Short mmCIF file of C-alpha atoms in Angstrom, two decimals:
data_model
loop_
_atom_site.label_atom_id
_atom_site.label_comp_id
_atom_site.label_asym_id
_atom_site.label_seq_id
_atom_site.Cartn_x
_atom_site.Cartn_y
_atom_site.Cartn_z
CA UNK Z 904 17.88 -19.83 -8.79
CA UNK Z 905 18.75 -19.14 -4.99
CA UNK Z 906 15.63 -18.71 -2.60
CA UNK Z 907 15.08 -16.28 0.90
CA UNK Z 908 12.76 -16.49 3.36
CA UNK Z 909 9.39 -14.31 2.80
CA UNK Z 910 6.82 -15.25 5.86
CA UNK Z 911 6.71 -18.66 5.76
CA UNK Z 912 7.44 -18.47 2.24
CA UNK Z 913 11.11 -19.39 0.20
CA UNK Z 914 10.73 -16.77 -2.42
CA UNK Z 915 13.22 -16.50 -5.05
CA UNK Z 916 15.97 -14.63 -4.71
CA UNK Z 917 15.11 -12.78 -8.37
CA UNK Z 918 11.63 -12.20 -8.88
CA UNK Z 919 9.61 -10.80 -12.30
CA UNK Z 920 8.60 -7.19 -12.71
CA UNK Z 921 5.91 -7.06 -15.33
CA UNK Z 922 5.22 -3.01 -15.70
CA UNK Z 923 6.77 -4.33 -19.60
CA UNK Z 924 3.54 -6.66 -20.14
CA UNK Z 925 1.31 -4.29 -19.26
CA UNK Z 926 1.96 -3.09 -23.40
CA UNK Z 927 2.17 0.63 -22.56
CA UNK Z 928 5.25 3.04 -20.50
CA UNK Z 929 7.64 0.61 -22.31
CA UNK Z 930 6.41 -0.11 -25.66
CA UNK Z 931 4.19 -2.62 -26.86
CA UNK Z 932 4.26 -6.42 -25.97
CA UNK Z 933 2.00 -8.62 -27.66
CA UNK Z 934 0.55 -11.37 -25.48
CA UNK Z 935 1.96 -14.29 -26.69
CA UNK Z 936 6.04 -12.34 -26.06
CA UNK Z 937 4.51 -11.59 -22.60
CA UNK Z 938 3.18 -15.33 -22.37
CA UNK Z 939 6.95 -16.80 -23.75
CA UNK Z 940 8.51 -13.99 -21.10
CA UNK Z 941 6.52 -15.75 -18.05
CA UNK Z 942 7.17 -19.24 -19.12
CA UNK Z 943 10.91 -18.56 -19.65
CA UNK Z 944 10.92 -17.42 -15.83
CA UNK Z 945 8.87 -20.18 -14.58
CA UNK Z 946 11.48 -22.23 -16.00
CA UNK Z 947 14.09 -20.64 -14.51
CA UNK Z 948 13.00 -21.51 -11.06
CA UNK Z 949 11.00 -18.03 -10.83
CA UNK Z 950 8.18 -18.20 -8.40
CA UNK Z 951 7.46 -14.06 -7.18
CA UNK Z 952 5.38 -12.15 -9.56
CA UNK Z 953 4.86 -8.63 -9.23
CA UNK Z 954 2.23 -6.72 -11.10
CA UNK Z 955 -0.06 -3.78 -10.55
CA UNK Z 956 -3.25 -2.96 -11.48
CA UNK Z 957 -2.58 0.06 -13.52
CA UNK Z 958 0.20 -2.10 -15.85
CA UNK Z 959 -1.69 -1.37 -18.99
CA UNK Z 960 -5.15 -0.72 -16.80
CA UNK Z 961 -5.48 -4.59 -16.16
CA UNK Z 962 -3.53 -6.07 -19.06
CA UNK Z 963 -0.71 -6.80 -17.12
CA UNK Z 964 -2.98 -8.75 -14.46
CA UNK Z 965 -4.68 -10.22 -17.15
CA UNK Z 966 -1.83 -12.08 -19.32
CA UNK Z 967 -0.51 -13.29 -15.40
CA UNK Z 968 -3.76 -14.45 -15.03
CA UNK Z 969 -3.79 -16.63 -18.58
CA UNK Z 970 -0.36 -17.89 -17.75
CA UNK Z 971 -1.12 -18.94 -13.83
CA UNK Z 972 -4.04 -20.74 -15.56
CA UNK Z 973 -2.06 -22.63 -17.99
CA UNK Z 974 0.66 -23.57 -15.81
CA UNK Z 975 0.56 -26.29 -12.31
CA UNK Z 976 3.45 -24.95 -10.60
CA UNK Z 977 2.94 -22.22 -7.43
CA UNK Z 978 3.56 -18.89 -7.65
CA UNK Z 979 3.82 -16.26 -5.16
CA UNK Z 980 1.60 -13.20 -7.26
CA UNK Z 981 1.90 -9.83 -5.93
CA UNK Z 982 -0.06 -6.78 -7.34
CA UNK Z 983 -0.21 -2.53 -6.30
CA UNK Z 984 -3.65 -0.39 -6.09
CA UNK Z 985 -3.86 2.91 -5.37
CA UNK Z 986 -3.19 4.69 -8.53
CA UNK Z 987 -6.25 3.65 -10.74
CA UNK Z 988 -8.63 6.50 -12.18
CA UNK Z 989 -12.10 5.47 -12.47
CA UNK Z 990 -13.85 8.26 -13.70
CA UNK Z 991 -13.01 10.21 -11.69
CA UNK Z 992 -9.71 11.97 -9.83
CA UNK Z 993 -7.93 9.07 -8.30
CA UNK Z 994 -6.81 10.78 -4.89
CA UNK Z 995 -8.43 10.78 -2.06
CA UNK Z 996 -11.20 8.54 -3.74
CA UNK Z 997 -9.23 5.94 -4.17
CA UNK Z 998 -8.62 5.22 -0.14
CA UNK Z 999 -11.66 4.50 1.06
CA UNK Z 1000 -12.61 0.97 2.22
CA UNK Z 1001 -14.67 0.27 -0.63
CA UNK Z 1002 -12.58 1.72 -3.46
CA UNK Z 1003 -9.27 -0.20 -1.82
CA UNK Z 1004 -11.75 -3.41 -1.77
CA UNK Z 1005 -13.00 -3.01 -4.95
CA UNK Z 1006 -9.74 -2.50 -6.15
CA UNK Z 1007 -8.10 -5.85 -5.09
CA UNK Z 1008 -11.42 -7.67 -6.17
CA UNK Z 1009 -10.49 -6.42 -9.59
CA UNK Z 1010 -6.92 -7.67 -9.81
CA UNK Z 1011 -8.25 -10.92 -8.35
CA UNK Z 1012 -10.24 -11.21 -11.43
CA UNK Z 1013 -8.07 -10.81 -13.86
CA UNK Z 1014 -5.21 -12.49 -12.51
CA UNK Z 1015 -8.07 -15.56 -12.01
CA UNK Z 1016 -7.25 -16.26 -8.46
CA UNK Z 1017 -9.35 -16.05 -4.84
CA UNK Z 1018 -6.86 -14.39 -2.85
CA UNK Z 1019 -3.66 -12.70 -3.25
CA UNK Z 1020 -0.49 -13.62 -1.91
CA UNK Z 1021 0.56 -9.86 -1.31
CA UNK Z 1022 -1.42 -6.68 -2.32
CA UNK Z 1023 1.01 -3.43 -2.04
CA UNK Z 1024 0.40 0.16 -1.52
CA UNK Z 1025 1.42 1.73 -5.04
CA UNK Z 1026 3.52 4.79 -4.19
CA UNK Z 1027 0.50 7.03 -3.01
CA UNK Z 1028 0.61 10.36 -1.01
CA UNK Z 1029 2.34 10.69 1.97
CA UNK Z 1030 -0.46 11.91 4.17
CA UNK Z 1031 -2.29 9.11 3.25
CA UNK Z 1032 0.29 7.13 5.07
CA UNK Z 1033 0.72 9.53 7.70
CA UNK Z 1034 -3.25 9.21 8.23
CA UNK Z 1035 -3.03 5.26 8.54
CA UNK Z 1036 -6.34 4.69 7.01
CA UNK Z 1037 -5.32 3.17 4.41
CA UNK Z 1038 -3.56 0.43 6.97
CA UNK Z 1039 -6.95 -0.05 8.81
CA UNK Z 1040 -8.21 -0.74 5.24
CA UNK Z 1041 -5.64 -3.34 4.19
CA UNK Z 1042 -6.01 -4.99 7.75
CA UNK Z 1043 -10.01 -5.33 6.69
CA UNK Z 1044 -9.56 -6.81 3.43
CA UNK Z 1045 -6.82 -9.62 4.97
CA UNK Z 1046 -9.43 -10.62 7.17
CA UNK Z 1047 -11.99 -10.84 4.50
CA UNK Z 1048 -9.69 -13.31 3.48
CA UNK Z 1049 -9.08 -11.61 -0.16
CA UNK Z 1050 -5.29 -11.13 0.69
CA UNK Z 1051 -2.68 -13.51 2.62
CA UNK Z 1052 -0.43 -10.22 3.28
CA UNK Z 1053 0.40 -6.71 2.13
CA UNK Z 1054 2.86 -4.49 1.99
CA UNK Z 1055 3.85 -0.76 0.39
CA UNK Z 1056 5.86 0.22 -2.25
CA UNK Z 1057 6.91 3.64 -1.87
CA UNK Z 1058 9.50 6.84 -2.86
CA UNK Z 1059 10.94 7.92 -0.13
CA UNK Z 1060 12.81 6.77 2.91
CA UNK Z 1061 10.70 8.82 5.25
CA UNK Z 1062 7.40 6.85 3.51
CA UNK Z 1063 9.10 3.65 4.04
CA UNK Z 1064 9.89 4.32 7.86
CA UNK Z 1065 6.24 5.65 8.57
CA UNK Z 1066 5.24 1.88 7.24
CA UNK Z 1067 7.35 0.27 9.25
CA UNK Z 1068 5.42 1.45 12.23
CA UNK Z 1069 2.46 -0.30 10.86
CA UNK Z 1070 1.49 -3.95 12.77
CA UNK Z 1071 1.09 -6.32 10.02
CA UNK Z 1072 3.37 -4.64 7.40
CA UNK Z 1073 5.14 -7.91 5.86
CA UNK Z 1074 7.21 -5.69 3.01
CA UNK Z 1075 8.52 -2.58 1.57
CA UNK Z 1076 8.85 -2.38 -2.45
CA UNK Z 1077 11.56 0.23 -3.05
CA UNK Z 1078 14.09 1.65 -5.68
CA UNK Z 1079 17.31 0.27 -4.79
CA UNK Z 1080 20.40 0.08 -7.04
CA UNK Z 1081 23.70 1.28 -7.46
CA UNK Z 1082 22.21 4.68 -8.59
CA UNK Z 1083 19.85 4.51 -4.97
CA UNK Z 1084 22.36 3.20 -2.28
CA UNK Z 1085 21.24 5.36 0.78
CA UNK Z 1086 18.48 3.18 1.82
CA UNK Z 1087 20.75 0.42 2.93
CA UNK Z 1088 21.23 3.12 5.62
CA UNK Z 1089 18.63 4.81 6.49
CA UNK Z 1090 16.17 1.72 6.87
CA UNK Z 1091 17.57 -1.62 6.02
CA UNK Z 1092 18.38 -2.26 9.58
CA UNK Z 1093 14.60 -1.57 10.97
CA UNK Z 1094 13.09 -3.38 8.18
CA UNK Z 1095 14.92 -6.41 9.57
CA UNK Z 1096 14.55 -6.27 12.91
CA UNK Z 1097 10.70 -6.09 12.33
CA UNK Z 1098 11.33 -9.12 9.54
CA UNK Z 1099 9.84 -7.03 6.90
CA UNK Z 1100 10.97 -7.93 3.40
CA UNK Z 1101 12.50 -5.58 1.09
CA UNK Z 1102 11.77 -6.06 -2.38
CA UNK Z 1103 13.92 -3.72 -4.91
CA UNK Z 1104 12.10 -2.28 -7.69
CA UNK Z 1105 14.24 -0.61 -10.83
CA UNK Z 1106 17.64 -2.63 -10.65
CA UNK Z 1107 18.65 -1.39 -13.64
CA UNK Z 1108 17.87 2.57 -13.49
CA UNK Z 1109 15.44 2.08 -16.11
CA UNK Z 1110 17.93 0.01 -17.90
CA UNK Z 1111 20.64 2.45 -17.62
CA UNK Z 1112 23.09 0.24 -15.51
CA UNK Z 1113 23.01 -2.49 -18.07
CA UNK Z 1114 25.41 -0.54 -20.22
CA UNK Z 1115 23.81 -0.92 -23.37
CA UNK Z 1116 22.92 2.98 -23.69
CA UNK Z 1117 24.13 5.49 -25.64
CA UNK Z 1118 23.46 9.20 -25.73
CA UNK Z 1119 22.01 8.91 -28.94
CA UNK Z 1120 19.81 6.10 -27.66
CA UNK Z 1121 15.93 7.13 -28.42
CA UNK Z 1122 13.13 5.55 -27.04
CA UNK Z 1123 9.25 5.27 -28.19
CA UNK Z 1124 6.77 8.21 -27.56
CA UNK Z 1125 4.70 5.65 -25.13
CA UNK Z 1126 7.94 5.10 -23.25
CA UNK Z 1127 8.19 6.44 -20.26
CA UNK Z 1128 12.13 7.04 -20.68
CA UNK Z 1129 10.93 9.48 -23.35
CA UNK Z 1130 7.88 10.77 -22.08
CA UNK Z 1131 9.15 11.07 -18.27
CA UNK Z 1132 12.85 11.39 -18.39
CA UNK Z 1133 12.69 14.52 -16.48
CA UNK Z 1134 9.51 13.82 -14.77
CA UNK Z 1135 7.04 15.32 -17.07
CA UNK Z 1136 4.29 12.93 -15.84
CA UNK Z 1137 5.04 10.86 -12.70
CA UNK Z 1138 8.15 11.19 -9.83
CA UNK Z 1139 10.88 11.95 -11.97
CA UNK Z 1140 13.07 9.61 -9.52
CA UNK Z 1141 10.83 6.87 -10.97
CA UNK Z 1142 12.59 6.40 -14.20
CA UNK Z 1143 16.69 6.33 -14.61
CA UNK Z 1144 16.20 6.43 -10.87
CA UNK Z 1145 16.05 9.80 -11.05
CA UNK Z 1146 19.47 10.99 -12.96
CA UNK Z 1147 19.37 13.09 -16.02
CA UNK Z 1148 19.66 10.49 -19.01
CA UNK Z 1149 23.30 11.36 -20.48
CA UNK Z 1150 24.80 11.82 -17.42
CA UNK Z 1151 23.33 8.71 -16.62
CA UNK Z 1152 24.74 7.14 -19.85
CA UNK Z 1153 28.40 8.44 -18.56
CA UNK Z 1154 28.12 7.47 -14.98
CA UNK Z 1155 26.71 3.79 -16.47
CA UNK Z 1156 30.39 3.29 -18.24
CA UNK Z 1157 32.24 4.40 -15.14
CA UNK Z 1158 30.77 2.24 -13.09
CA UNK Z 1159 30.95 -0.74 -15.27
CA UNK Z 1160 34.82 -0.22 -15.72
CA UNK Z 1161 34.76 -0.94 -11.40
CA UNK Z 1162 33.14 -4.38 -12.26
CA UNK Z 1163 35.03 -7.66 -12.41
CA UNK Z 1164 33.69 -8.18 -16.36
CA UNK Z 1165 31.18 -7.25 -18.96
CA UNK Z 1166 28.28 -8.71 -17.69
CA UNK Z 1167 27.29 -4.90 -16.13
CA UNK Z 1168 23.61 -5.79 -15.90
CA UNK Z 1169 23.99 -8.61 -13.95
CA UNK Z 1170 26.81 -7.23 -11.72
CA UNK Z 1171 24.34 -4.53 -11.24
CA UNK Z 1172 21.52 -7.01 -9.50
CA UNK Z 1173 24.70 -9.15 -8.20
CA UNK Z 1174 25.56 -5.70 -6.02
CA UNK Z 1175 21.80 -5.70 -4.56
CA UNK Z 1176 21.34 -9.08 -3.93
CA UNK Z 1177 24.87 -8.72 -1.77
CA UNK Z 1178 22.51 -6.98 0.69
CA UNK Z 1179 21.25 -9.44 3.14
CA UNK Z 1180 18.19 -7.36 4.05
CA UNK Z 1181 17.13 -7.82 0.65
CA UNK Z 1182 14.60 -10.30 0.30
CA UNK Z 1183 13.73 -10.45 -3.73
CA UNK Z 1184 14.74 -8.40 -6.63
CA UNK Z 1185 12.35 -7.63 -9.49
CA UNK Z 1186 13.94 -6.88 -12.94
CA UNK Z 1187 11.12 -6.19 -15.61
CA UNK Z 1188 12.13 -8.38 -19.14
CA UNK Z 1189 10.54 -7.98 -22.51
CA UNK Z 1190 11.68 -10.95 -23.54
CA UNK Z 1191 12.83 -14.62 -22.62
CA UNK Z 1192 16.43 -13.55 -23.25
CA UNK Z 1193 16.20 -11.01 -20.72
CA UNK Z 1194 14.85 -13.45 -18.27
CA UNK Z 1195 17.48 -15.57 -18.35
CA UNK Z 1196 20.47 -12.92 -18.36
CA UNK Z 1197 19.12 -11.33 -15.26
CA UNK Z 1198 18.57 -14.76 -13.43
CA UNK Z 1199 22.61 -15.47 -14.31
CA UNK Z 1200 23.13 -12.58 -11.29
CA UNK Z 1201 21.70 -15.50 -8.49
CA UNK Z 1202 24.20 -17.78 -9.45
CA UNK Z 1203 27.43 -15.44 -9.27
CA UNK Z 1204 29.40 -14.90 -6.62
CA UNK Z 1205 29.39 -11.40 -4.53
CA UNK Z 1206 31.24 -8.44 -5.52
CA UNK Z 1207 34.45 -7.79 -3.67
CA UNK Z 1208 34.39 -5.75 -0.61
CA UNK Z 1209 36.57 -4.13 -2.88
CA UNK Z 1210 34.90 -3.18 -5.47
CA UNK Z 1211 31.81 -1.97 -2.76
CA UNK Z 1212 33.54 -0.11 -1.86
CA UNK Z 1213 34.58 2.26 -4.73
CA UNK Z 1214 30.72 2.05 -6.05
CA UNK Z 1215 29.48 3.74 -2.64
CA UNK Z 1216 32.31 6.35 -2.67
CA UNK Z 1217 31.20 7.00 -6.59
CA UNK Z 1218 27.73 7.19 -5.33
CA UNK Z 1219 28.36 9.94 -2.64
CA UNK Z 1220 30.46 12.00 -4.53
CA UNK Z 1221 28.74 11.81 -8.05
CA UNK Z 1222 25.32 10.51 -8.13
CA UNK Z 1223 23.08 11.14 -5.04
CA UNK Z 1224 23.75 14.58 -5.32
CA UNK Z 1225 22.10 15.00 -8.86
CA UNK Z 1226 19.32 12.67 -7.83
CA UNK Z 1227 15.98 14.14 -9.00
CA UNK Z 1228 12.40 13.57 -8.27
CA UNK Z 1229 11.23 12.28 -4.40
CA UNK Z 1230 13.78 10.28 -2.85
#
């Protein structure tokens, strides 16, 4: 495992999504699989965890927390808020000081910790962020000492370039992958200059880029590559990064016959960690196997400029302009 820089932090190079653990949008995981799946990345040389409080409505949280209890090594624990209903509608109550507060002290319990290394933003509107509230809010709760930093994940790139106007933005969670290239444009180079970390979120397009899908693939009714493939119930540009599944499933095998070899999923995170504004990838895995297939892409050497080349031109011509959902 290869490490970059994150604050004052070496953060490695592939992190852990854990929307799997949470035991709903992906099918269930029982907790010891979602205990074996942690240890199997701590063993790796894993040290960024990234969670959210609405991964199963605190289950996710709550496994990290058993694990980070069990286990004496350091790990760098990131979690989202902003998306929880409690009772009642979850926008605009959910942006107030003591909601956002509130909020993070609940994460903080069940991942068992006193402060978090980085609470995020979790894709909420974009007049929230035009407002800059919400910032003022964050800000707060740092120096109440209940989070080291924070950052936003968001959808779009005009979301991510309102948050890098914010003083004491450290990151920006965002889809990037070969299905979600323009970013690298439209952002990449501010984010650095201001020495904001990009994390990527949804390497694989919902799994699609690891090849392994077929048009007659079917997935679970609690899967949200069932119940959202066309954005039925969130962004649709949330899940297969926003293409329509079996056109997905054909641009997948084209792409993967541009790649040096069969190893298509890792290629796939190889391509985004070639990206030097990219500070740490998070692949979800529901299971140790997983883990340790998409850790192979740190250790591989970059794609030719080559072969770069051809995936942007696909891109262009083929895939952004079927992109759907907010983007």
């Amino acid at each position: 495992m290869k490490y970059r820089k994150f604050k004052n932090e070496q953060i490695s190079e592939i992190g852990l999504g854990t929307w799997q653990l949470g035991g709903s949008d992906w099918g269930p995981v029982n907790e010891d699989h979602a205990l074996d799946v942690l240890a199997a990345f701590a063993e790796a040389g894993g040290n960024f965890i990234d969670t959210a409080d609405v991964y199963g409505m605190g289950v996710s949280e709550k496994v990290i927390g058993k694990f980070l209890k069990s286990s004496d090594k350091k790990f760098l624990v990131a979690s989202k808020l902003g998306r929880r209903h409690d009772g009642d509608n979850a926008w605009p109550q959910n942006f107030t000081y003591e909601k956002m507060r509130s909020h993070v002290e609940s994460s903080l319990e069940h991942l068992q910790l006193d402060s978090l290394f980085l609470e995020q933003l979790h894709c909420i509107p974009t007049n929230e962020l035009q407002a800059g509230k919400v910032f003022d809010h964050l800000r707060r709760i740092q120096q109440d000492g209940l989070i080291r930093y924070w950052g936003v994940s968001v959808e779009t790139a005009e979301e991510a370039r309102i948050c890098l106007q914010q003083n004491g933005i450290v990151s920006l969670q965002v889809i990037f992958n070969i299905f979600r290239q323009h970013y690298s444009e439209e952002f990449f180079a501010e984010a650095r200059e201001k020495e904001v970390a990009i994390i990527a979120r949804v390497p694989l397009a919902s799994g699609l880029l690891s090849g392994k899908y077929k048009k007659d693939t079917h997935f679970l009714p609690g899967d949200h590559r069932n119940y959202n493939a066309n954005g039925e119930s969130f962004n649709a540009g949330e899940t297969f990064s926003g293409i329509e599944f079996n056109k997905g499933v054909d641009l997948a095998s084209k792409i993967a016959g541009m790649l040096p070899d069969e190893r298509t999923a890792q290629w796939a995170i190889r391509w985004i960690l070639d990206h030097p504004e990219i500070t740490t990838v998070i692949p979800g895995a529901s299971s140790p196997e997983q883990v340790q297939a998409n850790i192979m892409a740190s250790d591989m050497e970059s794609l030719p400029e080559a072969v770069h080349q051809q995936l942007k031109q696909v891109y262009e011509s083929d895939i952004r302009p079927i992109i759907r959902g907010h983007f």
